[in-house]
PDB file of C-alpha atoms in Angstrom:
ATOM      1  CA  UNK A 105      11.323  -3.329  62.935  1.00  0.00           C
ATOM      2  CA  UNK A 106      11.602  -1.675  66.365  1.00  0.00           C
ATOM      3  CA  UNK A 107      11.867  -4.959  68.042  1.00  0.00           C
ATOM      4  CA  UNK A 108      15.433  -5.553  66.197  1.00  0.00           C
ATOM      5  CA  UNK A 109      16.734  -2.323  67.495  1.00  0.00           C
ATOM      6  CA  UNK A 110      18.073  -1.048  70.854  1.00  0.00           C
ATOM      7  CA  UNK A 111      17.160   2.300  71.965  1.00  0.00           C
ATOM      8  CA  UNK A 112      19.063   4.830  74.131  1.00  0.00           C
ATOM      9  CA  UNK A 113      17.260   6.791  76.793  1.00  0.00           C
ATOM     10  CA  UNK A 114      19.203   9.991  75.911  1.00  0.00           C
ATOM     11  CA  UNK A 115      18.334  12.155  73.121  1.00  0.00           C
ATOM     12  CA  UNK A 116      17.071  15.630  71.752  1.00  0.00           C
ATOM     13  CA  UNK A 117      14.640  16.613  69.010  1.00  0.00           C
ATOM     14  CA  UNK A 118      12.667  19.556  68.150  1.00  0.00           C
ATOM     15  CA  UNK A 119      10.016  20.479  65.454  1.00  0.00           C
ATOM     16  CA  UNK A 120       8.514  23.843  64.365  1.00  0.00           C
ATOM     17  CA  UNK A 121       5.411  24.902  62.551  1.00  0.00           C
ATOM     18  CA  UNK A 122       4.402  28.221  61.153  1.00  0.00           C
ATOM     19  CA  UNK A 123       0.719  29.488  61.173  1.00  0.00           C
ATOM     20  CA  UNK A 124      -0.418  32.372  58.869  1.00  0.00           C
ATOM     21  CA  UNK A 125      -2.693  34.444  61.156  1.00  0.00           C
ATOM     22  CA  UNK A 126      -4.778  37.507  60.270  1.00  0.00           C
ATOM     23  CA  UNK A 127      -4.917  40.293  62.853  1.00  0.00           C
ATOM     24  CA  UNK A 128      -7.957  42.566  63.939  1.00  0.00           C
ATOM     25  CA  UNK A 129      -6.809  45.264  61.588  1.00  0.00           C
ATOM     26  CA  UNK A 130      -6.429  43.051  58.696  1.00  0.00           C
ATOM     27  CA  UNK A 131      -2.811  42.669  58.960  1.00  0.00           C
ATOM     28  CA  UNK A 132      -1.137  39.262  58.625  1.00  0.00           C
ATOM     29  CA  UNK A 133       1.625  37.608  60.461  1.00  0.00           C
ATOM     30  CA  UNK A 134       3.264  34.462  61.275  1.00  0.00           C
ATOM     31  CA  UNK A 135       2.766  32.482  64.485  1.00  0.00           C
ATOM     32  CA  UNK A 136       5.517  29.933  65.235  1.00  0.00           C
ATOM     33  CA  UNK A 137       4.791  26.770  67.245  1.00  0.00           C
ATOM     34  CA  UNK A 138       7.698  24.674  68.466  1.00  0.00           C
ATOM     35  CA  UNK A 139       8.102  21.559  70.499  1.00  0.00           C
ATOM     36  CA  UNK A 140      11.375  20.440  72.059  1.00  0.00           C
ATOM     37  CA  UNK A 141      12.073  17.029  73.539  1.00  0.00           C
ATOM     38  CA  UNK A 142      14.889  16.196  75.828  1.00  0.00           C
ATOM     39  CA  UNK A 143      15.370  12.726  77.392  1.00  0.00           C
ATOM     40  CA  UNK A 144      17.916  11.379  79.928  1.00  0.00           C
ATOM     41  CA  UNK A 145      18.060   8.119  81.917  1.00  0.00           C
ATOM     42  CA  UNK A 146      15.520   7.072  84.258  1.00  0.00           C
ATOM     43  CA  UNK A 147      14.292   3.812  85.850  1.00  0.00           C
ATOM     44  CA  UNK A 148      10.815   4.618  84.791  1.00  0.00           C
ATOM     45  CA  UNK A 149       9.053   7.074  82.216  1.00  0.00           C
ATOM     46  CA  UNK A 150       8.933  10.508  83.653  1.00  0.00           C
ATOM     47  CA  UNK A 151       7.328  13.275  81.609  1.00  0.00           C
ATOM     48  CA  UNK A 152       7.629  16.990  82.475  1.00  0.00           C
ATOM     49  CA  UNK A 153       5.678  19.516  80.555  1.00  0.00           C
ATOM     50  CA  UNK A 154       6.440  23.179  80.108  1.00  0.00           C
ATOM     51  CA  UNK A 155       4.077  25.157  77.970  1.00  0.00           C
ATOM     52  CA  UNK A 156       2.013  28.227  77.728  1.00  0.00           C
ATOM     53  CA  UNK A 157      -1.392  28.128  79.350  1.00  0.00           C
ATOM     54  CA  UNK A 158      -2.978  28.662  75.723  1.00  0.00           C
ATOM     55  CA  UNK A 159      -1.487  25.277  74.949  1.00  0.00           C
ATOM     56  CA  UNK A 160      -2.231  23.452  78.030  1.00  0.00           C
ATOM     57  CA  UNK A 161      -5.054  21.619  76.358  1.00  0.00           C
ATOM     58  CA  UNK A 162      -2.695  19.917  74.068  1.00  0.00           C
ATOM     59  CA  UNK A 163      -0.975  18.064  77.145  1.00  0.00           C
ATOM     60  CA  UNK A 164      -3.216  14.885  77.195  1.00  0.00           C
ATOM     61  CA  UNK A 165      -2.707  14.326  73.411  1.00  0.00           C
ATOM     62  CA  UNK A 166       1.059  14.775  73.724  1.00  0.00           C
ATOM     63  CA  UNK A 167       1.321  12.507  76.923  1.00  0.00           C
ATOM     64  CA  UNK A 168      -0.684   9.664  75.005  1.00  0.00           C
ATOM     65  CA  UNK A 169       1.656   9.902  72.099  1.00  0.00           C
ATOM     66  CA  UNK A 170       4.745   9.854  74.391  1.00  0.00           C
ATOM     67  CA  UNK A 171       3.492   6.984  76.618  1.00  0.00           C
ATOM     68  CA  UNK A 172       2.710   4.793  73.436  1.00  0.00           C
ATOM     69  CA  UNK A 173       6.202   5.007  71.915  1.00  0.00           C
ATOM     70  CA  UNK A 174       8.509   5.431  74.997  1.00  0.00           C
ATOM     71  CA  UNK A 175       8.973   3.147  77.867  1.00  0.00           C
ATOM     72  CA  UNK A 176      11.685   4.562  80.027  1.00  0.00           C
ATOM     73  CA  UNK A 177      13.572   7.908  80.446  1.00  0.00           C
ATOM     74  CA  UNK A 178      13.047  11.341  81.859  1.00  0.00           C
ATOM     75  CA  UNK A 179      11.442  13.492  79.096  1.00  0.00           C
ATOM     76  CA  UNK A 180      11.249  17.214  79.265  1.00  0.00           C
ATOM     77  CA  UNK A 181       8.653  18.657  76.856  1.00  0.00           C
ATOM     78  CA  UNK A 182       8.866  22.400  75.992  1.00  0.00           C
ATOM     79  CA  UNK A 183       6.045  24.059  73.905  1.00  0.00           C
ATOM     80  CA  UNK A 184       6.787  27.448  72.674  1.00  0.00           C
ATOM     81  CA  UNK A 185       4.566  29.992  70.714  1.00  0.00           C
ATOM     82  CA  UNK A 186       6.095  32.982  69.203  1.00  0.00           C
ATOM     83  CA  UNK A 187       4.186  35.787  67.377  1.00  0.00           C
ATOM     84  CA  UNK A 188       5.414  37.646  64.436  1.00  0.00           C
ATOM     85  CA  UNK A 189       7.026  41.123  65.076  1.00  0.00           C
ATOM     86  CA  UNK A 190       4.564  43.176  63.175  1.00  0.00           C
ATOM     87  CA  UNK A 191       2.273  42.282  65.887  1.00  0.00           C
ATOM     88  CA  UNK A 192       3.858  44.778  67.923  1.00  0.00           C
ATOM     89  CA  UNK A 193       2.393  47.768  65.962  1.00  0.00           C
ATOM     90  CA  UNK A 194      -0.179  48.422  68.462  1.00  0.00           C
ATOM     91  CA  UNK A 195      -2.742  45.803  67.367  1.00  0.00           C
ATOM     92  CA  UNK A 196      -4.422  44.512  70.522  1.00  0.00           C
ATOM     93  CA  UNK A 197      -7.815  43.121  71.339  1.00  0.00           C
ATOM     94  CA  UNK A 198      -9.521  45.937  73.326  1.00  0.00           C
ATOM     95  CA  UNK A 199     -12.455  43.855  74.468  1.00  0.00           C
ATOM     96  CA  UNK A 200      -9.957  41.300  75.897  1.00  0.00           C
ATOM     97  CA  UNK A 201      -8.156  44.266  77.730  1.00  0.00           C
ATOM     98  CA  UNK A 202     -11.295  45.633  79.238  1.00  0.00           C
ATOM     99  CA  UNK A 203     -12.321  42.233  80.516  1.00  0.00           C
ATOM    100  CA  UNK A 204      -8.770  41.654  81.969  1.00  0.00           C
ATOM    101  CA  UNK A 205      -8.908  45.180  83.712  1.00  0.00           C
ATOM    102  CA  UNK A 206     -12.332  44.195  85.221  1.00  0.00           C
ATOM    103  CA  UNK A 207     -10.865  40.930  86.422  1.00  0.00           C
ATOM    104  CA  UNK A 208      -7.877  42.783  87.958  1.00  0.00           C
ATOM    105  CA  UNK A 209     -10.190  45.261  89.746  1.00  0.00           C
ATOM    106  CA  UNK A 210     -12.104  42.311  91.252  1.00  0.00           C
ATOM    107  CA  UNK A 211      -9.027  40.782  92.613  1.00  0.00           C
ATOM    108  CA  UNK A 212      -7.721  44.031  94.080  1.00  0.00           C
ATOM    109  CA  UNK A 213     -11.080  44.629  95.812  1.00  0.00           C
ATOM    110  CA  UNK A 214     -10.354  41.356  97.741  1.00  0.00           C
ATOM    111  CA  UNK A 215      -6.618  41.620  97.978  1.00  0.00           C
ATOM    112  CA  UNK A 216      -5.834  45.453  97.894  1.00  0.00           C
ATOM    113  CA  UNK A 217      -1.954  44.838  98.348  1.00  0.00           C
ATOM    114  CA  UNK A 218      -1.779  42.470  95.438  1.00  0.00           C
ATOM    115  CA  UNK A 219       0.836  43.350  92.891  1.00  0.00           C
ATOM    116  CA  UNK A 220      -0.624  45.022  89.670  1.00  0.00           C
ATOM    117  CA  UNK A 221      -0.060  43.369  86.367  1.00  0.00           C
ATOM    118  CA  UNK A 222       2.838  44.624  84.260  1.00  0.00           C
ATOM    119  CA  UNK A 223       2.662  45.613  80.756  1.00  0.00           C
ATOM    120  CA  UNK A 224       4.730  42.567  79.452  1.00  0.00           C
ATOM    121  CA  UNK A 225       2.374  40.367  81.401  1.00  0.00           C
ATOM    122  CA  UNK A 226      -0.756  41.944  79.938  1.00  0.00           C
ATOM    123  CA  UNK A 227       0.633  41.635  76.279  1.00  0.00           C
ATOM    124  CA  UNK A 228       1.428  37.952  76.856  1.00  0.00           C
ATOM    125  CA  UNK A 229      -1.998  37.190  78.112  1.00  0.00           C
ATOM    126  CA  UNK A 230      -3.977  34.871  75.809  1.00  0.00           C
ATOM    127  CA  UNK A 231      -6.026  36.937  73.375  1.00  0.00           C
ATOM    128  CA  UNK A 232      -4.763  40.391  74.014  1.00  0.00           C
ATOM    129  CA  UNK A 233      -2.748  40.483  70.826  1.00  0.00           C
ATOM    130  CA  UNK A 234      -5.706  39.688  68.844  1.00  0.00           C
ATOM    131  CA  UNK A 235      -5.807  37.209  65.951  1.00  0.00           C
ATOM    132  CA  UNK A 236      -8.961  36.983  64.188  1.00  0.00           C
ATOM    133  CA  UNK A 237      -8.218  33.686  62.309  1.00  0.00           C
ATOM    134  CA  UNK A 238      -6.441  31.762  65.063  1.00  0.00           C
ATOM    135  CA  UNK A 239      -8.762  29.312  66.859  1.00  0.00           C
ATOM    136  CA  UNK A 240      -7.943  27.031  69.684  1.00  0.00           C
ATOM    137  CA  UNK A 241      -8.288  24.014  67.394  1.00  0.00           C
ATOM    138  CA  UNK A 242      -5.683  25.494  64.981  1.00  0.00           C
ATOM    139  CA  UNK A 243      -3.193  25.955  67.802  1.00  0.00           C
ATOM    140  CA  UNK A 244      -3.867  22.687  69.184  1.00  0.00           C
ATOM    141  CA  UNK A 245      -3.309  20.907  65.905  1.00  0.00           C
ATOM    142  CA  UNK A 246      -0.224  22.661  65.312  1.00  0.00           C
ATOM    143  CA  UNK A 247       1.087  21.767  68.585  1.00  0.00           C
ATOM    144  CA  UNK A 248       0.234  18.047  68.271  1.00  0.00           C
ATOM    145  CA  UNK A 249       1.598  17.963  64.727  1.00  0.00           C
ATOM    146  CA  UNK A 250       4.879  19.376  66.200  1.00  0.00           C
ATOM    147  CA  UNK A 251       4.923  16.925  68.933  1.00  0.00           C
ATOM    148  CA  UNK A 252       4.575  13.954  66.749  1.00  0.00           C
ATOM    149  CA  UNK A 253       7.293  15.070  64.339  1.00  0.00           C
ATOM    150  CA  UNK A 254       9.619  15.804  67.198  1.00  0.00           C
ATOM    151  CA  UNK A 255       8.970  12.333  68.730  1.00  0.00           C
ATOM    152  CA  UNK A 256       9.737  10.591  65.296  1.00  0.00           C
ATOM    153  CA  UNK A 257      12.971  12.493  65.223  1.00  0.00           C
ATOM    154  CA  UNK A 258      13.653  11.696  68.866  1.00  0.00           C
ATOM    155  CA  UNK A 259      13.100   7.911  68.350  1.00  0.00           C
ATOM    156  CA  UNK A 260      15.485   7.950  65.404  1.00  0.00           C
ATOM    157  CA  UNK A 261      18.195   9.737  67.572  1.00  0.00           C
ATOM    158  CA  UNK A 262      17.616   7.277  70.393  1.00  0.00           C
ATOM    159  CA  UNK A 263      17.894   4.364  67.896  1.00  0.00           C
ATOM    160  CA  UNK A 264      21.184   5.642  66.338  1.00  0.00           C
ATOM    161  CA  UNK A 265      22.776   5.838  69.688  1.00  0.00           C
ATOM    162  CA  UNK A 266      21.371   2.532  70.676  1.00  0.00           C
ATOM    163  CA  UNK A 267      22.989   0.818  67.602  1.00  0.00           C
ATOM    164  CA  UNK A 268      26.428   2.427  68.682  1.00  0.00           C
ATOM    165  CA  UNK A 269      25.744   1.010  72.282  1.00  0.00           C
ATOM    166  CA  UNK A 270      25.108  -2.319  70.719  1.00  0.00           C
ATOM    167  CA  UNK A 271      28.371  -2.442  68.800  1.00  0.00           C
ATOM    168  CA  UNK A 272      30.264  -1.520  72.063  1.00  0.00           C
ATOM    169  CA  UNK A 273      28.594  -4.193  74.142  1.00  0.00           C
ATOM    170  CA  UNK A 274      29.041  -6.923  71.474  1.00  0.00           C
ATOM    171  CA  UNK A 275      32.839  -5.944  71.259  1.00  0.00           C
ATOM    172  CA  UNK A 276      33.123  -6.323  75.125  1.00  0.00           C
ATOM    173  CA  UNK A 277      31.320  -9.635  74.872  1.00  0.00           C
ATOM    174  CA  UNK A 278      33.778 -10.980  72.268  1.00  0.00           C
ATOM    175  CA  UNK A 279      36.766  -9.953  74.286  1.00  0.00           C
ATOM    176  CA  UNK A 280      35.343 -11.669  77.425  1.00  0.00           C
ATOM    177  CA  UNK A 281      34.711 -14.879  75.438  1.00  0.00           C
ATOM    178  CA  UNK A 282      38.107 -14.757  74.120  1.00  0.00           C
ATOM    179  CA  UNK A 283      39.429 -14.643  77.691  1.00  0.00           C
ATOM    180  CA  UNK A 284      37.444 -17.746  78.587  1.00  0.00           C
ATOM    181  CA  UNK A 285      38.522 -19.541  75.479  1.00  0.00           C
ATOM    182  CA  UNK A 286      42.088 -18.780  76.406  1.00  0.00           C
ATOM    183  CA  UNK A 287      41.723 -20.030  79.956  1.00  0.00           C
ATOM    184  CA  UNK A 288      39.948 -23.220  79.204  1.00  0.00           C
ATOM    185  CA  UNK A 289      42.954 -25.305  78.270  1.00  0.00           C
ATOM    186  CA  UNK A 290      44.935 -23.811  81.003  1.00  0.00           C
ATOM    187  CA  UNK A 291      42.781 -24.579  83.849  1.00  0.00           C
ATOM    188  CA  UNK A 292      43.494 -28.414  84.127  1.00  0.00           C
ATOM    189  CA  UNK A 293      47.113 -27.851  83.991  1.00  0.00           C
ATOM    190  CA  UNK A 294      46.853 -24.928  86.623  1.00  0.00           C
ATOM    191  CA  UNK A 295      44.905 -27.287  89.040  1.00  0.00           C
ATOM    192  CA  UNK A 296      47.255 -30.068  88.609  1.00  0.00           C
ATOM    193  CA  UNK A 297      50.194 -27.966  89.241  1.00  0.00           C
ATOM    194  CA  UNK A 298      48.817 -26.440  92.350  1.00  0.00           C
ATOM    195  CA  UNK A 299      47.694 -29.966  93.597  1.00  0.00           C
ATOM    196  CA  UNK A 300      51.344 -31.126  93.196  1.00  0.00           C
ATOM    197  CA  UNK A 301      52.503 -28.210  95.178  1.00  0.00           C
ATOM    198  CA  UNK A 302      49.937 -29.144  97.908  1.00  0.00           C
ATOM    199  CA  UNK A 303      51.246 -32.770  97.839  1.00  0.00           C
ATOM    200  CA  UNK A 304      54.812 -31.747  98.140  1.00  0.00           C
ATOM    201  CA  UNK A 305      54.115 -29.438 101.050  1.00  0.00           C
ATOM    202  CA  UNK A 306      51.947 -32.076 102.883  1.00  0.00           C
ATOM    203  CA  UNK A 307      54.619 -34.695 102.381  1.00  0.00           C
ATOM    204  CA  UNK A 308      57.273 -32.298 103.739  1.00  0.00           C
ATOM    205  CA  UNK A 309      55.162 -31.304 106.699  1.00  0.00           C
ATOM    206  CA  UNK A 310      54.071 -34.850 107.533  1.00  0.00           C
ATOM    207  CA  UNK A 311      57.736 -35.893 107.006  1.00  0.00           C
ATOM    208  CA  UNK A 312      58.872 -33.238 109.659  1.00  0.00           C
ATOM    209  CA  UNK A 313      56.051 -34.161 112.041  1.00  0.00           C
ATOM    210  CA  UNK A 314      56.466 -37.926 111.785  1.00  0.00           C
ATOM    211  CA  UNK A 315      60.274 -38.756 111.207  1.00  0.00           C
ATOM    212  CA  UNK A 316      61.195 -42.354 110.210  1.00  0.00           C
ATOM    213  CA  UNK A 317      60.624 -44.742 112.959  1.00  0.00           C
ATOM    214  CA  UNK A 318      57.690 -42.847 114.693  1.00  0.00           C
ATOM    215  CA  UNK A 319      54.860 -45.295 115.334  1.00  0.00           C
ATOM    216  CA  UNK A 320      51.161 -44.588 115.182  1.00  0.00           C
ATOM    217  CA  UNK A 321      50.616 -43.904 111.445  1.00  0.00           C
ATOM    218  CA  UNK A 322      51.494 -45.749 108.428  1.00  0.00           C
ATOM    219  CA  UNK A 323      52.711 -44.733 105.080  1.00  0.00           C
ATOM    220  CA  UNK A 324      49.246 -45.788 103.607  1.00  0.00           C
ATOM    221  CA  UNK A 325      47.335 -43.581 105.923  1.00  0.00           C
ATOM    222  CA  UNK A 326      49.677 -40.615 105.082  1.00  0.00           C
ATOM    223  CA  UNK A 327      48.964 -41.083 101.408  1.00  0.00           C
ATOM    224  CA  UNK A 328      45.272 -41.225 102.169  1.00  0.00           C
ATOM    225  CA  UNK A 329      45.287 -38.052 104.021  1.00  0.00           C
ATOM    226  CA  UNK A 330      47.310 -36.313 101.345  1.00  0.00           C
ATOM    227  CA  UNK A 331      44.877 -37.588  98.676  1.00  0.00           C
ATOM    228  CA  UNK A 332      41.946 -36.277 100.707  1.00  0.00           C
ATOM    229  CA  UNK A 333      43.438 -32.852 101.237  1.00  0.00           C
ATOM    230  CA  UNK A 334      44.414 -32.517  97.612  1.00  0.00           C
ATOM    231  CA  UNK A 335      40.945 -33.596  96.366  1.00  0.00           C
ATOM    232  CA  UNK A 336      39.304 -31.040  98.622  1.00  0.00           C
ATOM    233  CA  UNK A 337      41.676 -28.333  97.561  1.00  0.00           C
ATOM    234  CA  UNK A 338      40.977 -29.264  93.922  1.00  0.00           C
ATOM    235  CA  UNK A 339      37.418 -28.843  94.431  1.00  0.00           C
ATOM    236  CA  UNK A 340      37.877 -25.500  96.104  1.00  0.00           C
ATOM    237  CA  UNK A 341      40.025 -24.042  93.147  1.00  0.00           C
ATOM    238  CA  UNK A 342      38.129 -25.711  90.309  1.00  0.00           C
ATOM    239  CA  UNK A 343      36.648 -22.788  88.133  1.00  0.00           C
ATOM    240  CA  UNK A 344      35.117 -24.871  85.477  1.00  0.00           C
ATOM    241  CA  UNK A 345      31.636 -24.263  86.964  1.00  0.00           C
ATOM    242  CA  UNK A 346      32.033 -20.439  87.037  1.00  0.00           C
ATOM    243  CA  UNK A 347      33.498 -20.419  83.571  1.00  0.00           C
ATOM    244  CA  UNK A 348      30.665 -22.413  82.273  1.00  0.00           C
ATOM    245  CA  UNK A 349      28.158 -19.976  83.685  1.00  0.00           C
ATOM    246  CA  UNK A 350      30.041 -16.964  82.450  1.00  0.00           C
ATOM    247  CA  UNK A 351      30.089 -18.468  78.948  1.00  0.00           C
ATOM    248  CA  UNK A 352      26.182 -19.163  79.151  1.00  0.00           C
ATOM    249  CA  UNK A 353      25.575 -15.557  80.559  1.00  0.00           C
ATOM    250  CA  UNK A 354      27.602 -14.052  77.629  1.00  0.00           C
ATOM    251  CA  UNK A 355      25.626 -16.087  75.200  1.00  0.00           C
ATOM    252  CA  UNK A 356      22.247 -15.019  76.717  1.00  0.00           C
ATOM    253  CA  UNK A 357      23.513 -11.420  76.552  1.00  0.00           C
ATOM    254  CA  UNK A 358      24.515 -11.709  72.886  1.00  0.00           C
ATOM    255  CA  UNK A 359      21.093 -13.359  72.187  1.00  0.00           C
ATOM    256  CA  UNK A 360      19.230 -10.303  73.805  1.00  0.00           C
ATOM    257  CA  UNK A 361      21.267  -7.840  71.834  1.00  0.00           C
ATOM    258  CA  UNK A 362      20.604  -9.712  68.624  1.00  0.00           C
ATOM    259  CA  UNK A 363      16.741  -9.806  69.635  1.00  0.00           C
ATOM    260  CA  UNK A 364      16.664  -5.989  70.391  1.00  0.00           C
ATOM    261  CA  UNK A 365      13.770  -4.196  71.812  1.00  0.00           C
ATOM    262  CA  UNK A 366      13.352  -2.558  75.262  1.00  0.00           C
ATOM    263  CA  UNK A 367      16.038  -4.630  77.003  1.00  0.00           C
ATOM    264  CA  UNK A 368      17.514  -2.221  79.578  1.00  0.00           C
ATOM    265  CA  UNK A 369      16.367  -3.880  82.717  1.00  0.00           C
ATOM    266  CA  UNK A 370      17.075  -7.422  81.421  1.00  0.00           C
ATOM    267  CA  UNK A 371      20.594  -6.391  80.459  1.00  0.00           C
ATOM    268  CA  UNK A 372      21.171  -4.821  83.843  1.00  0.00           C
ATOM    269  CA  UNK A 373      20.199  -8.062  85.436  1.00  0.00           C
ATOM    270  CA  UNK A 374      22.598 -10.039  83.233  1.00  0.00           C
ATOM    271  CA  UNK A 375      25.404  -7.576  84.165  1.00  0.00           C
ATOM    272  CA  UNK A 376      24.713  -8.438  87.826  1.00  0.00           C
ATOM    273  CA  UNK A 377      25.041 -12.153  87.047  1.00  0.00           C
ATOM    274  CA  UNK A 378      28.227 -11.730  84.962  1.00  0.00           C
ATOM    275  CA  UNK A 379      29.883  -9.792  87.897  1.00  0.00           C
ATOM    276  CA  UNK A 380      28.714 -12.549  90.436  1.00  0.00           C
ATOM    277  CA  UNK A 381      30.593 -15.072  88.604  1.00  0.00           C
ATOM    278  CA  UNK A 382      33.602 -13.164  87.787  1.00  0.00           C
ATOM    279  CA  UNK A 383      33.910 -12.295  91.454  1.00  0.00           C
ATOM    280  CA  UNK A 384      33.726 -15.910  92.300  1.00  0.00           C
ATOM    281  CA  UNK A 385      36.283 -16.857  89.671  1.00  0.00           C
ATOM    282  CA  UNK A 386      38.675 -14.251  91.291  1.00  0.00           C
ATOM    283  CA  UNK A 387      38.155 -15.677  94.905  1.00  0.00           C
ATOM    284  CA  UNK A 388      38.933 -19.098  93.719  1.00  0.00           C
ATOM    285  CA  UNK A 389      41.938 -18.099  91.651  1.00  0.00           C
ATOM    286  CA  UNK A 390      44.909 -20.196  92.523  1.00  0.00           C
ATOM    287  CA  UNK A 391      47.204 -18.661  89.940  1.00  0.00           C
ATOM    288  CA  UNK A 392      48.237 -15.346  88.705  1.00  0.00           C
ATOM    289  CA  UNK A 393      46.629 -16.252  85.226  1.00  0.00           C
ATOM    290  CA  UNK A 394      43.173 -16.735  86.743  1.00  0.00           C
ATOM    291  CA  UNK A 395      43.430 -13.650  88.940  1.00  0.00           C
ATOM    292  CA  UNK A 396      44.408 -11.579  86.045  1.00  0.00           C
ATOM    293  CA  UNK A 397      41.622 -12.983  83.927  1.00  0.00           C
ATOM    294  CA  UNK A 398      39.099 -12.370  86.725  1.00  0.00           C
ATOM    295  CA  UNK A 399      40.278  -8.632  86.893  1.00  0.00           C
ATOM    296  CA  UNK A 400      39.792  -8.146  83.213  1.00  0.00           C
ATOM    297  CA  UNK A 401      36.510  -9.788  83.096  1.00  0.00           C
ATOM    298  CA  UNK A 402      35.307  -7.386  85.719  1.00  0.00           C
ATOM    299  CA  UNK A 403      36.545  -4.480  83.923  1.00  0.00           C
ATOM    300  CA  UNK A 404      34.782  -5.424  80.787  1.00  0.00           C
ATOM    301  CA  UNK A 405      31.608  -6.005  82.900  1.00  0.00           C
ATOM    302  CA  UNK A 406      31.740  -2.666  84.524  1.00  0.00           C
ATOM    303  CA  UNK A 407      32.229  -0.935  81.160  1.00  0.00           C
ATOM    304  CA  UNK A 408      29.102  -2.865  79.766  1.00  0.00           C
ATOM    305  CA  UNK A 409      27.131  -2.069  82.946  1.00  0.00           C
ATOM    306  CA  UNK A 410      27.716   1.736  82.539  1.00  0.00           C
ATOM    307  CA  UNK A 411      26.440   1.423  79.042  1.00  0.00           C
ATOM    308  CA  UNK A 412      23.583  -0.634  79.801  1.00  0.00           C
ATOM    309  CA  UNK A 413      22.254   2.037  82.076  1.00  0.00           C
ATOM    310  CA  UNK A 414      21.700   4.301  78.976  1.00  0.00           C
ATOM    311  CA  UNK A 415      19.452   1.639  77.325  1.00  0.00           C
ATOM    312  CA  UNK A 416      15.513   1.789  77.316  1.00  0.00           C
TER     313      UNK A 416
END
């Protein structure tokens, strides 16, 4: 099911269909219709169509198919129509040529300096290279069929790339969880060691400021002041809350990846929250172990964020 998969916003797919067409002189040739789809990252769904005028009527149907199955990404849709080489034997629709010439004369009567049509433009004009059996419905059906086939292939491509991104993201989550697990038993000891350093420094400082025999402050008051300072310092460097939130965010990110679907925006938000907690952890780090862990966590989060930008 699509809900269980992740989908990348980048991909390419194409489909081609051949139509056998009879010409005005009874000759037959193949008309080739192709649809190409190219997608890249975008915050929203952005569709850009490029097609010959004779296929312009197909755009609404193609747009409906694309919007029904894609939610994000910049999509370039190219529709091409190529006619068989044996159509270059001089078989043209004279009636269409006469009508086209009359139209050109009407334009020149109003705009005498307008550029005249060139031979290549005339031959590319819809209906000039006459095809008796080709109807607008036949061409429309072929284009829409190609569009749907290309869209099926595109979704498969995006799904395969999404699956690879999921593996990478889960690997980074596992590494970050391992960092937190490794830090967990170290934190109380790290805090205790640094609190003891503060105690020693405060005792030394107060001892220098208040040598033996100086009245005005008792040993009990000195001990209480040290206790208060150490307690406040312990609160400032306690990273248990940040580590708990990091662990919670990682579990939620893993849950979203397992759930699948269109999660690009939600995962991008989770990366912001993870980065916020990793930054706070780094700002409160009172030891090299915590500082190194914060830097490593931020590196993994940035790697994930870059890949999350590719998800639908």
